[in-house]
């Protein structure tokens, strides 16, 4: 078994997004950052988040079986840094963020709020959870989702936040045709 520790070259090979995971429960209203936030089913909509078991968020979700997922936009790096560096057992991050001018929107189908200004805000009910290695994967079924297409999602890479860069151009038409012809020769 090989470790891929935080900040190692292996960990730095990944590009992820930043989920702002909101919860309520024994640790009160809370928000944390989770780059391991994935869309895993279209219909029904499902989102998986992988959280360390000692995080306030993990304990809140285990107690209440619901959570919010706000996919951070490019202007939400400060929220992500605060949500991702302080523990909800020690800090009221939601109150601090509100004082800093950020807003949370009340959940319509769940108790936790979502984060105003995020690219995607999804309200999730926990349908499954399972421990993999040193994290718990929580799978939520989306009850309600709203996108703000005026926002771009922030990318997370090498411990920093990024704008998604330029679109990679396709090879020239001649090369595209050669690729297609080669692939077609291997049709089963
Ligand atoms: C950008 C970013 C992404 C993060 N991704 C994850 C993650 O996917 N899973 C995780 O358990 N912790 C992740 N963390 C660390 C948690 O957000 C951090 O431990 C936080 O303090 C936990 O908050 P809580 O104890 O209030 O739940 C991330 C931190 C940052 C800054």
mmCIF file of C-alpha atoms and ligand atoms in Angstrom:
data_model
loop_
_atom_site.group_PDB
_atom_site.id
_atom_site.type_symbol
_atom_site.label_atom_id
_atom_site.label_comp_id
_atom_site.label_asym_id
_atom_site.label_seq_id
_atom_site.Cartn_x
_atom_site.Cartn_y
_atom_site.Cartn_z
ATOM 1 C CA UNK A 1 0.000 0.000 0.000
ATOM 2 C CA UNK A 2 1.498 3.366 -1.021
ATOM 3 C CA UNK A 3 0.682 6.643 0.717
ATOM 4 C CA UNK A 4 -0.193 9.741 -1.357
ATOM 5 C CA UNK A 5 0.201 12.340 1.412
ATOM 6 C CA UNK A 6 -1.081 15.901 1.222
ATOM 7 C CA UNK A 7 1.340 18.089 -0.703
ATOM 8 C CA UNK A 8 3.311 15.161 -2.196
ATOM 9 C CA UNK A 9 4.054 15.095 -5.956
ATOM 10 C CA UNK A 10 1.379 12.390 -6.296
ATOM 11 C CA UNK A 11 -1.246 14.515 -4.558
ATOM 12 C CA UNK A 12 -0.163 17.480 -6.684
ATOM 13 C CA UNK A 13 -0.955 15.527 -9.849
ATOM 14 C CA UNK A 14 -4.679 16.013 -9.299
ATOM 15 C CA UNK A 15 -6.849 18.976 -10.264
ATOM 16 C CA UNK A 16 -10.005 19.154 -8.191
ATOM 17 C CA UNK A 17 -12.835 21.521 -7.414
ATOM 18 C CA UNK A 18 -13.656 22.997 -4.055
ATOM 19 C CA UNK A 19 -16.845 21.890 -2.371
ATOM 20 C CA UNK A 20 -17.991 24.088 0.503
ATOM 21 C CA UNK A 21 -19.757 21.515 2.636
ATOM 22 C CA UNK A 22 -22.358 22.925 5.004
ATOM 23 C CA UNK A 23 -23.884 21.033 7.900
ATOM 24 C CA UNK A 24 -25.687 21.412 11.173
ATOM 25 C CA UNK A 25 -25.634 19.108 14.191
ATOM 26 C CA UNK A 26 -23.726 18.675 17.450
ATOM 27 C CA UNK A 27 -21.098 21.203 16.328
ATOM 28 C CA UNK A 28 -23.653 23.786 15.221
ATOM 29 C CA UNK A 29 -23.946 25.312 11.779
ATOM 30 C CA UNK A 30 -20.655 24.707 9.992
ATOM 31 C CA UNK A 31 -18.846 24.946 6.689
ATOM 32 C CA UNK A 32 -15.693 23.158 5.546
ATOM 33 C CA UNK A 33 -13.802 22.946 2.257
ATOM 34 C CA UNK A 34 -13.596 19.573 0.507
ATOM 35 C CA UNK A 35 -11.733 19.131 -2.745
ATOM 36 C CA UNK A 36 -12.889 15.509 -2.793
ATOM 37 C CA UNK A 37 -16.376 16.469 -3.902
ATOM 38 C CA UNK A 38 -17.657 14.547 -6.904
ATOM 39 C CA UNK A 39 -20.789 14.292 -8.983
ATOM 40 C CA UNK A 40 -21.423 10.536 -9.199
ATOM 41 C CA UNK A 41 -24.929 10.105 -10.715
ATOM 42 C CA UNK A 42 -27.092 12.181 -13.083
ATOM 43 C CA UNK A 43 -30.465 10.558 -12.377
ATOM 44 C CA UNK A 44 -31.047 10.640 -9.495
ATOM 45 C CA UNK A 45 -28.480 13.334 -8.847
ATOM 46 C CA UNK A 46 -25.869 12.153 -6.360
ATOM 47 C CA UNK A 47 -22.769 13.788 -4.941
ATOM 48 C CA UNK A 48 -20.009 12.077 -2.949
ATOM 49 C CA UNK A 49 -17.756 13.892 -0.497
ATOM 50 C CA UNK A 50 -14.756 12.306 1.246
ATOM 51 C CA UNK A 51 -14.148 13.684 4.715
ATOM 52 C CA UNK A 52 -11.738 12.929 7.531
ATOM 53 C CA UNK A 53 -13.671 11.158 10.299
ATOM 54 C CA UNK A 54 -12.666 13.632 13.012
ATOM 55 C CA UNK A 55 -13.896 16.697 11.105
ATOM 56 C CA UNK A 56 -16.808 18.535 12.705
ATOM 57 C CA UNK A 57 -18.559 18.225 9.350
ATOM 58 C CA UNK A 58 -18.298 14.416 9.295
ATOM 59 C CA UNK A 59 -19.721 14.210 12.832
ATOM 60 C CA UNK A 60 -22.519 16.659 11.949
ATOM 61 C CA UNK A 61 -23.488 14.667 8.846
ATOM 62 C CA UNK A 62 -23.445 11.359 10.721
ATOM 63 C CA UNK A 63 -25.804 12.905 13.301
ATOM 64 C CA UNK A 64 -28.246 14.581 10.880
ATOM 65 C CA UNK A 65 -27.947 12.707 7.542
ATOM 66 C CA UNK A 66 -27.996 15.873 5.454
ATOM 67 C CA UNK A 67 -25.520 18.365 4.031
ATOM 68 C CA UNK A 68 -25.158 21.193 1.558
ATOM 69 C CA UNK A 69 -22.632 21.269 -1.287
ATOM 70 C CA UNK A 70 -21.672 24.638 -2.718
ATOM 71 C CA UNK A 71 -19.114 24.432 -5.516
ATOM 72 C CA UNK A 72 -16.861 27.416 -4.882
ATOM 73 C CA UNK A 73 -16.612 30.014 -7.611
ATOM 74 C CA UNK A 74 -13.412 31.834 -8.515
ATOM 75 C CA UNK A 75 -14.202 34.703 -6.130
ATOM 76 C CA UNK A 76 -14.676 32.394 -3.119
ATOM 77 C CA UNK A 77 -11.055 31.505 -2.329
ATOM 78 C CA UNK A 78 -11.180 33.387 0.986
ATOM 79 C CA UNK A 79 -14.250 31.453 2.124
ATOM 80 C CA UNK A 80 -12.569 28.199 1.060
ATOM 81 C CA UNK A 81 -9.375 29.062 2.957
ATOM 82 C CA UNK A 82 -11.238 29.859 6.180
ATOM 83 C CA UNK A 83 -13.622 26.903 5.827
ATOM 84 C CA UNK A 84 -10.659 24.656 5.047
ATOM 85 C CA UNK A 85 -8.248 25.719 7.773
ATOM 86 C CA UNK A 86 -10.306 26.104 10.961
ATOM 87 C CA UNK A 87 -12.189 23.366 12.763
ATOM 88 C CA UNK A 88 -15.867 23.707 13.484
ATOM 89 C CA UNK A 89 -15.256 22.262 16.956
ATOM 90 C CA UNK A 90 -13.131 25.345 17.741
ATOM 91 C CA UNK A 91 -14.488 28.142 15.545
ATOM 92 C CA UNK A 92 -17.908 29.395 14.477
ATOM 93 C CA UNK A 93 -16.786 29.778 10.874
ATOM 94 C CA UNK A 94 -20.258 30.629 9.595
ATOM 95 C CA UNK A 95 -20.543 33.600 11.992
ATOM 96 C CA UNK A 96 -17.019 34.780 11.139
ATOM 97 C CA UNK A 97 -17.731 34.559 7.405
ATOM 98 C CA UNK A 98 -21.021 36.434 7.830
ATOM 99 C CA UNK A 99 -19.164 39.217 9.660
ATOM 100 C CA UNK A 100 -16.715 39.308 6.754
ATOM 101 C CA UNK A 101 -19.656 39.979 4.424
ATOM 102 C CA UNK A 102 -20.364 36.513 3.001
ATOM 103 C CA UNK A 103 -23.913 35.270 2.904
ATOM 104 C CA UNK A 104 -25.508 31.900 3.460
ATOM 105 C CA UNK A 105 -28.881 31.016 1.974
ATOM 106 C CA UNK A 106 -31.328 28.958 4.023
ATOM 107 C CA UNK A 107 -31.853 25.387 2.854
ATOM 108 C CA UNK A 108 -35.260 24.716 1.265
ATOM 109 C CA UNK A 109 -35.241 20.935 1.786
ATOM 110 C CA UNK A 110 -32.531 20.521 4.443
ATOM 111 C CA UNK A 111 -31.566 22.375 7.595
ATOM 112 C CA UNK A 112 -28.040 23.406 6.576
ATOM 113 C CA UNK A 113 -27.722 26.538 4.439
ATOM 114 C CA UNK A 114 -25.717 26.830 1.218
ATOM 115 C CA UNK A 115 -23.207 29.509 0.275
ATOM 116 C CA UNK A 116 -24.430 32.508 -1.705
ATOM 117 C CA UNK A 117 -22.388 33.198 -4.850
ATOM 118 C CA UNK A 118 -21.264 29.602 -5.387
ATOM 119 C CA UNK A 119 -21.297 28.177 -8.923
ATOM 120 C CA UNK A 120 -23.548 25.313 -7.774
ATOM 121 C CA UNK A 121 -25.612 24.999 -4.604
ATOM 122 C CA UNK A 122 -26.995 21.529 -3.908
ATOM 123 C CA UNK A 123 -29.011 20.262 -0.961
ATOM 124 C CA UNK A 124 -28.278 16.604 -0.199
ATOM 125 C CA UNK A 125 -29.770 13.844 1.937
ATOM 126 C CA UNK A 126 -27.287 11.216 3.050
ATOM 127 C CA UNK A 127 -28.054 7.842 1.465
ATOM 128 C CA UNK A 128 -24.828 5.976 2.198
ATOM 129 C CA UNK A 129 -21.449 6.302 3.810
ATOM 130 C CA UNK A 130 -18.442 4.073 3.898
ATOM 131 C CA UNK A 131 -14.889 4.375 5.187
ATOM 132 C CA UNK A 132 -12.127 4.150 2.587
ATOM 133 C CA UNK A 133 -8.629 4.334 4.094
ATOM 134 C CA UNK A 134 -8.402 7.452 6.243
ATOM 135 C CA UNK A 135 -11.579 9.168 4.944
ATOM 136 C CA UNK A 136 -15.305 8.488 4.986
ATOM 137 C CA UNK A 137 -17.125 8.770 1.673
ATOM 138 C CA UNK A 138 -20.562 10.299 2.215
ATOM 139 C CA UNK A 139 -23.003 9.889 -0.664
ATOM 140 C CA UNK A 140 -25.852 12.368 -0.818
ATOM 141 C CA UNK A 141 -28.904 12.354 -3.049
ATOM 142 C CA UNK A 142 -29.534 15.835 -4.377
ATOM 143 C CA UNK A 143 -32.920 17.183 -3.269
ATOM 144 C CA UNK A 144 -32.551 20.557 -4.896
ATOM 145 C CA UNK A 145 -29.810 22.211 -6.960
ATOM 146 C CA UNK A 146 -29.295 25.668 -8.355
ATOM 147 C CA UNK A 147 -26.481 26.967 -10.549
ATOM 148 C CA UNK A 148 -25.219 30.483 -11.121
ATOM 149 C CA UNK A 149 -23.845 30.437 -14.631
ATOM 150 C CA UNK A 150 -22.446 33.942 -14.279
ATOM 151 C CA UNK A 151 -19.810 32.333 -12.012
ATOM 152 C CA UNK A 152 -16.907 30.065 -12.934
ATOM 153 C CA UNK A 153 -15.952 27.214 -10.611
ATOM 154 C CA UNK A 154 -12.552 27.560 -8.952
ATOM 155 C CA UNK A 155 -10.012 24.827 -9.653
ATOM 156 C CA UNK A 156 -7.714 23.557 -6.886
ATOM 157 C CA UNK A 157 -4.220 22.349 -7.731
ATOM 158 C CA UNK A 158 -0.927 22.183 -5.802
ATOM 159 C CA UNK A 159 -2.607 23.688 -2.749
ATOM 160 C CA UNK A 160 -3.702 26.834 -4.630
ATOM 161 C CA UNK A 161 -6.883 28.137 -6.256
ATOM 162 C CA UNK A 162 -6.961 28.716 -10.005
ATOM 163 C CA UNK A 163 -9.123 29.996 -12.800
ATOM 164 C CA UNK A 164 -9.686 27.269 -15.377
ATOM 165 C CA UNK A 165 -7.255 28.180 -18.159
ATOM 166 C CA UNK A 166 -7.406 28.053 -21.923
ATOM 167 C CA UNK A 167 -9.284 25.383 -23.794
ATOM 168 C CA UNK A 168 -6.816 22.863 -25.298
ATOM 169 C CA UNK A 169 -7.212 23.054 -29.089
ATOM 170 C CA UNK A 170 -8.021 19.923 -31.079
ATOM 171 C CA UNK A 171 -5.287 18.640 -33.442
ATOM 172 C CA UNK A 172 -5.544 19.924 -37.040
ATOM 173 C CA UNK A 173 -8.259 18.350 -39.249
ATOM 174 C CA UNK A 174 -5.774 16.111 -41.122
ATOM 175 C CA UNK A 175 -4.466 14.664 -37.862
ATOM 176 C CA UNK A 176 -8.054 14.237 -36.570
ATOM 177 C CA UNK A 177 -8.861 12.184 -39.668
ATOM 178 C CA UNK A 178 -5.744 10.040 -39.229
ATOM 179 C CA UNK A 179 -6.652 9.420 -35.544
ATOM 180 C CA UNK A 180 -10.225 8.493 -36.512
ATOM 181 C CA UNK A 181 -9.019 6.091 -39.224
ATOM 182 C CA UNK A 182 -6.611 4.358 -36.832
ATOM 183 C CA UNK A 183 -9.266 3.992 -34.107
ATOM 184 C CA UNK A 184 -11.785 2.648 -36.646
ATOM 185 C CA UNK A 185 -9.322 -0.093 -37.668
ATOM 186 C CA UNK A 186 -9.532 -1.357 -34.083
ATOM 187 C CA UNK A 187 -13.359 -1.451 -33.900
ATOM 188 C CA UNK A 188 -14.383 -4.780 -32.308
HETATM 189 C C1 LIG B 1 -9.152 23.705 -0.604
HETATM 190 C C2 LIG B 1 -9.264 22.704 0.511
HETATM 191 C C3 LIG B 1 -9.764 21.438 0.232
HETATM 192 C C4 LIG B 1 -9.911 20.498 1.257
HETATM 193 N N1 LIG B 1 -10.416 19.277 0.959
HETATM 194 C C5 LIG B 1 -10.675 18.385 1.939
HETATM 195 C C6 LIG B 1 -11.327 17.145 1.646
HETATM 196 O O1 LIG B 1 -11.678 16.835 0.504
HETATM 197 N N2 LIG B 1 -11.587 16.304 2.694
HETATM 198 C C7 LIG B 1 -11.221 16.606 3.982
HETATM 199 O O2 LIG B 1 -11.492 15.803 4.901
HETATM 200 N N3 LIG B 1 -10.603 17.775 4.288
HETATM 201 C C8 LIG B 1 -10.346 18.674 3.307
HETATM 202 N N4 LIG B 1 -9.763 19.880 3.587
HETATM 203 C C9 LIG B 1 -9.456 20.204 4.994
HETATM 204 C C10 LIG B 1 -10.712 20.606 5.789
HETATM 205 O O3 LIG B 1 -11.480 21.572 5.095
HETATM 206 C C11 LIG B 1 -10.273 21.145 7.147
HETATM 207 O O4 LIG B 1 -9.679 20.115 7.910
HETATM 208 C C12 LIG B 1 -11.401 21.811 7.926
HETATM 209 O O5 LIG B 1 -10.826 22.516 9.007
HETATM 210 C C13 LIG B 1 -12.407 20.823 8.471
HETATM 211 O O6 LIG B 1 -13.426 21.567 9.070
HETATM 212 P P1 LIG B 1 -14.442 21.008 10.164
HETATM 213 O O7 LIG B 1 -13.620 20.306 11.227
HETATM 214 O O8 LIG B 1 -15.117 22.236 10.655
HETATM 215 O O9 LIG B 1 -15.382 20.073 9.476
HETATM 216 C C14 LIG B 1 -9.547 20.826 2.585
HETATM 217 C C15 LIG B 1 -9.012 22.089 2.860
HETATM 218 C C16 LIG B 1 -8.880 23.027 1.818
HETATM 219 C C17 LIG B 1 -8.324 24.386 2.128
#
